[in-house]
Every structure is written in structure tokens, then in C-alpha cells.
Short mmCIF file of C-alpha atoms in Angstrom, two decimals:
data_model
loop_
_atom_site.label_atom_id
_atom_site.label_comp_id
_atom_site.label_asym_id
_atom_site.label_seq_id
_atom_site.Cartn_x
_atom_site.Cartn_y
_atom_site.Cartn_z
CA CYS U 1 104.79 128.50 105.81
CA GLN U 2 105.61 130.45 103.98
CA GLU U 3 103.58 130.67 100.50
CA GLN U 4 105.67 131.82 97.26
CA ASP U 5 104.18 130.94 94.26
CA GLY U 6 101.79 129.85 95.33
CA ARG U 7 102.78 127.13 96.81
CA HIS U 8 103.31 125.86 100.52
CA GLU U 9 107.64 126.48 102.52
CA TYR U 10 107.74 124.33 104.68
CA ALA U 11 111.02 125.34 107.02
CA LEU U 12 109.82 120.95 108.73
CA LYS U 13 110.76 118.80 105.63
CA VAL U 14 109.21 116.02 104.85
CA GLY U 15 110.25 112.08 106.89
CA ILE U 16 111.58 112.10 110.66
CA LYS U 17 115.08 112.47 109.73
CA ALA U 18 113.60 115.77 108.55
CA GLY U 19 111.67 116.32 112.57
CA PHE U 20 112.21 116.25 115.91
CA ARG U 21 110.70 113.68 118.78
CA GLU U 22 108.65 115.85 118.71
CA ILE U 23 107.14 116.96 115.09
CA VAL U 24 107.08 115.75 112.28
CA MET U 25 105.97 116.81 108.48
CA ARG U 26 103.91 113.32 107.62
CA SER U 27 103.69 114.95 104.34
CA PRO U 28 103.82 118.65 103.08
CA GLY U 29 102.15 120.44 105.15
CA ARG U 30 101.03 117.26 107.07
CA PHE U 31 102.33 117.73 111.27
CA GLU U 32 102.18 114.99 112.94
CA MET U 33 102.93 115.22 117.01
CA PRO U 34 102.49 113.64 120.16
CA TYR U 35 101.83 117.00 122.37
CA GLY U 36 99.55 115.93 124.96
CA CYS U 37 98.59 113.29 124.07
CA ASN U 38 100.41 111.19 127.31
CA LYS U 39 98.67 113.63 130.28
CA SER U 40 94.75 113.59 130.59
CA PRO U 41 92.35 112.85 128.61
CA PHE U 42 93.77 110.93 126.14
CA ALA U 43 96.30 109.18 128.52
CA ASP U 44 93.98 108.14 131.28
CA ASP U 45 92.48 104.39 131.77
CA ASP U 46 88.60 104.91 130.47
CA ILE U 47 89.92 105.98 127.72
CA VAL U 48 93.14 103.52 126.72
CA ARG U 49 91.97 100.61 128.54
CA ASN U 50 87.87 101.09 127.61
CA LYS U 51 85.64 98.23 127.66
CA ASP U 52 83.14 98.76 124.46
CA LEU U 53 87.72 99.02 123.09
CA LEU U 54 89.01 96.79 124.25
CA GLN U 55 86.45 94.58 123.59
CA VAL U 56 87.23 95.44 119.58
CA VAL U 57 90.47 94.41 120.62
CA CYS U 58 89.99 91.61 121.10
CA ALA U 59 88.18 90.13 117.83
CA LEU U 60 90.03 92.79 115.44
CA LEU U 61 93.55 90.32 117.14
CA SER U 62 91.60 87.16 117.73
CA ASP U 63 93.64 84.14 114.90
CA ASP U 64 91.15 82.33 112.98
CA LYS U 65 89.88 80.35 115.67
CA ASN U 66 89.35 82.64 117.76
CA ILE U 67 91.29 81.45 121.02
CA ARG U 68 93.72 84.22 121.13
CA HIS U 69 93.37 87.46 123.67
CA GLN U 70 89.19 86.08 124.06
CA ASP U 71 90.40 87.96 127.54
CA SER U 72 89.21 91.42 128.42
CA ALA U 73 92.06 92.05 130.38
CA ASP U 74 94.79 91.33 128.20
CA ASP U 75 97.86 92.89 129.43
CA SER U 76 99.11 92.14 126.23
CA PHE U 77 97.47 95.14 124.27
CA TYR U 78 99.60 98.13 125.14
CA LEU U 79 98.99 101.27 123.63
CA CYS U 80 103.20 101.54 120.60
CA ASN U 81 102.02 105.47 120.40
CA ALA U 82 98.87 108.58 120.33
CA SER U 83 99.85 111.90 118.46
CA ILE U 84 98.27 114.17 117.08
CA VAL U 85 98.59 114.76 113.69
CA THR U 86 97.00 118.17 111.68
CA ALA U 87 96.61 119.42 108.19
CA THR U 88 97.14 122.95 107.39
CA PRO U 89 95.06 125.07 104.75
CA GLY U 90 96.39 123.99 101.18
CA SER U 91 98.26 121.26 101.63
CA ALA U 92 99.09 118.86 99.22
CA ASN U 93 96.63 115.42 98.92
CA GLN U 94 98.74 112.62 100.90
CA GLY U 95 100.53 109.87 98.83
CA TRP U 96 99.12 106.71 98.72
CA HIS U 97 100.77 104.91 102.16
CA ALA U 98 100.78 102.01 104.16
CA ASP U 99 100.93 103.86 107.98
CA GLY U 100 102.97 99.89 109.20
CA GLY U 101 104.36 96.58 107.71
CA HIS U 102 103.84 93.01 107.72
CA ILE U 103 105.52 90.40 109.97
CA ASN U 104 105.74 87.77 107.96
CA LEU U 105 106.32 89.19 104.01
CA GLN U 106 105.70 84.93 103.38
CA SER U 107 102.09 84.88 104.74
CA HIS U 108 99.82 87.33 105.47
CA GLU U 109 98.62 86.75 108.96
CA PRO U 110 96.35 88.53 111.60
CA CYS U 111 95.94 91.92 112.59
CA HIS U 112 98.90 92.45 114.91
CA CYS U 113 98.62 95.75 115.55
CA PHE U 114 95.70 98.88 114.27
CA ASN U 115 95.27 102.20 114.21
CA VAL U 116 92.08 104.70 116.26
CA PHE U 117 91.81 107.44 114.51
CA ILE U 118 88.99 110.14 116.17
CA PRO U 119 89.04 112.94 115.10
CA LEU U 120 88.79 116.46 116.82
CA VAL U 121 86.87 117.92 114.78
CA ASP U 122 84.14 117.27 112.06
CA VAL U 123 85.36 115.75 108.63
CA SER U 124 84.12 116.24 106.13
CA LEU U 125 85.28 115.62 102.14
CA PRO U 126 86.38 119.78 101.98
CA LEU U 127 88.45 119.22 105.29
CA GLY U 128 90.19 115.75 103.49
CA PRO U 129 88.82 112.29 104.74
CA THR U 130 91.26 109.87 105.55
CA GLU U 131 91.54 107.56 102.32
CA LEU U 132 91.70 103.82 102.68
CA ARG U 133 91.12 100.95 100.14
CA PRO U 134 89.59 98.16 101.57
CA GLY U 135 91.91 94.88 101.67
CA SER U 136 95.19 95.85 100.57
CA HIS U 137 96.24 95.02 104.15
CA LYS U 138 96.20 91.90 102.02
CA ILE U 139 98.33 93.06 99.54
CA THR U 140 101.19 95.16 100.86
CA ARG U 141 103.65 92.08 101.94
CA ASN U 142 105.21 92.29 98.58
CA LEU U 143 102.92 96.01 97.23
CA ALA U 144 104.59 96.51 93.86
CA PRO U 145 103.23 92.85 91.66
CA MET U 146 101.06 92.49 94.69
CA MET U 147 98.88 95.56 93.32
CA LEU U 148 99.04 94.57 90.42
CA ALA U 149 97.46 90.82 89.72
CA ALA U 150 94.98 92.58 92.31
CA LYS U 151 93.98 95.15 89.49
CA ALA U 152 94.80 92.36 86.80
CA ARG U 153 92.14 90.14 89.47
CA GLY U 154 89.01 92.15 89.57
CA THR U 155 89.92 91.93 93.49
CA LEU U 156 91.22 95.26 93.80
CA ARG U 157 88.51 97.74 95.89
CA LYS U 158 88.17 101.24 95.83
CA PRO U 159 89.11 104.04 97.96
CA VAL U 160 86.48 104.55 100.38
CA MET U 161 86.30 108.02 102.70
CA PRO U 162 84.96 107.61 105.59
CA LEU U 163 82.92 111.72 106.94
CA LEU U 164 83.59 111.32 110.76
CA ARG U 165 82.30 113.83 113.00
CA ALA U 166 84.22 114.42 115.75
CA GLY U 167 84.83 111.60 118.77
CA ASP U 168 84.14 109.44 116.03
CA ALA U 169 86.22 105.94 116.28
CA LEU U 170 88.02 104.31 112.77
CA ILE U 171 89.21 101.76 113.49
CA PHE U 172 92.06 100.20 110.76
CA ASP U 173 94.03 97.65 110.55
CA TYR U 174 98.14 99.15 110.96
CA ARG U 175 99.19 97.50 106.93
CA VAL U 176 96.19 99.35 105.42
#
């Protein structure tokens, strides 16, 4: 990173096509990397198959009748990605985005994938906490028209910025 005329210039460009398998810049100054996440302690069964976390997984991935995935020992759950995200000092705010897509674009389906964000340091307002818009997982299926409709109906909820302590877990739908 070099500073030029008060702006930060990065050797990597934004996006997976401009990065590497080992590191990608998600937005200027924000990097995601799987470095060490396939090793202890991140890959330990105490973390990946944690009984308390699996109970939450079962609840989040159950359908309305609560008949799917009731057994916390269910092997149909798996960790699909583990990575570290870091932001350099002075990096710009990251644009609003959904982390992932829907499995059905015609109708809203229950949660099929979610993120577990565990900060390694206390996250304060000056550090720039992750901002979420509650309920947005229901409108990202067809974002522009559904967001306009939610605004018009007055149902679009305000963003929240959870202030977390190191080791806390923020769990949210992948489509938020």
C-alpha cells in the first residue's frame, strides 16, 4: 500500500479475479485470506463441531415445521469456508452488499447458509464494525425492486452495527 495525494493505492485490485487463492481484496484496504484457518485452533472439532454452535445451526437451518436437521450430530452440516478479514488503517467504508445468493429466485426460502463472524479484537465504532440491515435477506433475491418496495411500504429496517468483543460470535444469514 502506498499513499499518494492523500489516497491509498494498493498493488492488488478489488475482486477475486484480481487477487489470489491465498488473499483477495474485497474493497480498497479490506483483505480476506484463509491463512491458517485450516489448522488448529480454527479447524479443531471443538470449534467446527462445537455442540452449542451446532444447536444454533440446527435452529437456523430448520424449516417452519422444525422437522429438518433436528439432530445436532447431523453430518449434513459442514464448514464451507473459514477465513480472516482485515482492514488497513484509513481504508474506505465497504459498500453495502449481500455475502451470498438465494437458492430460489422465485420465492423466499429458509436459511441455507450463514456466516459466523468472530472478531479476534474488540470491535468499536472507530474500527468500523460490520453493518447489517436486519431483514434484508428477504429482499436480496431481487434487490433493486424489492428494496424500493420495502422503502415505499416503510418496512425497510435501519442498519445496525454490533459492537463486539474479541471472541463474541455474530451469526447472520448469508443472504443479508
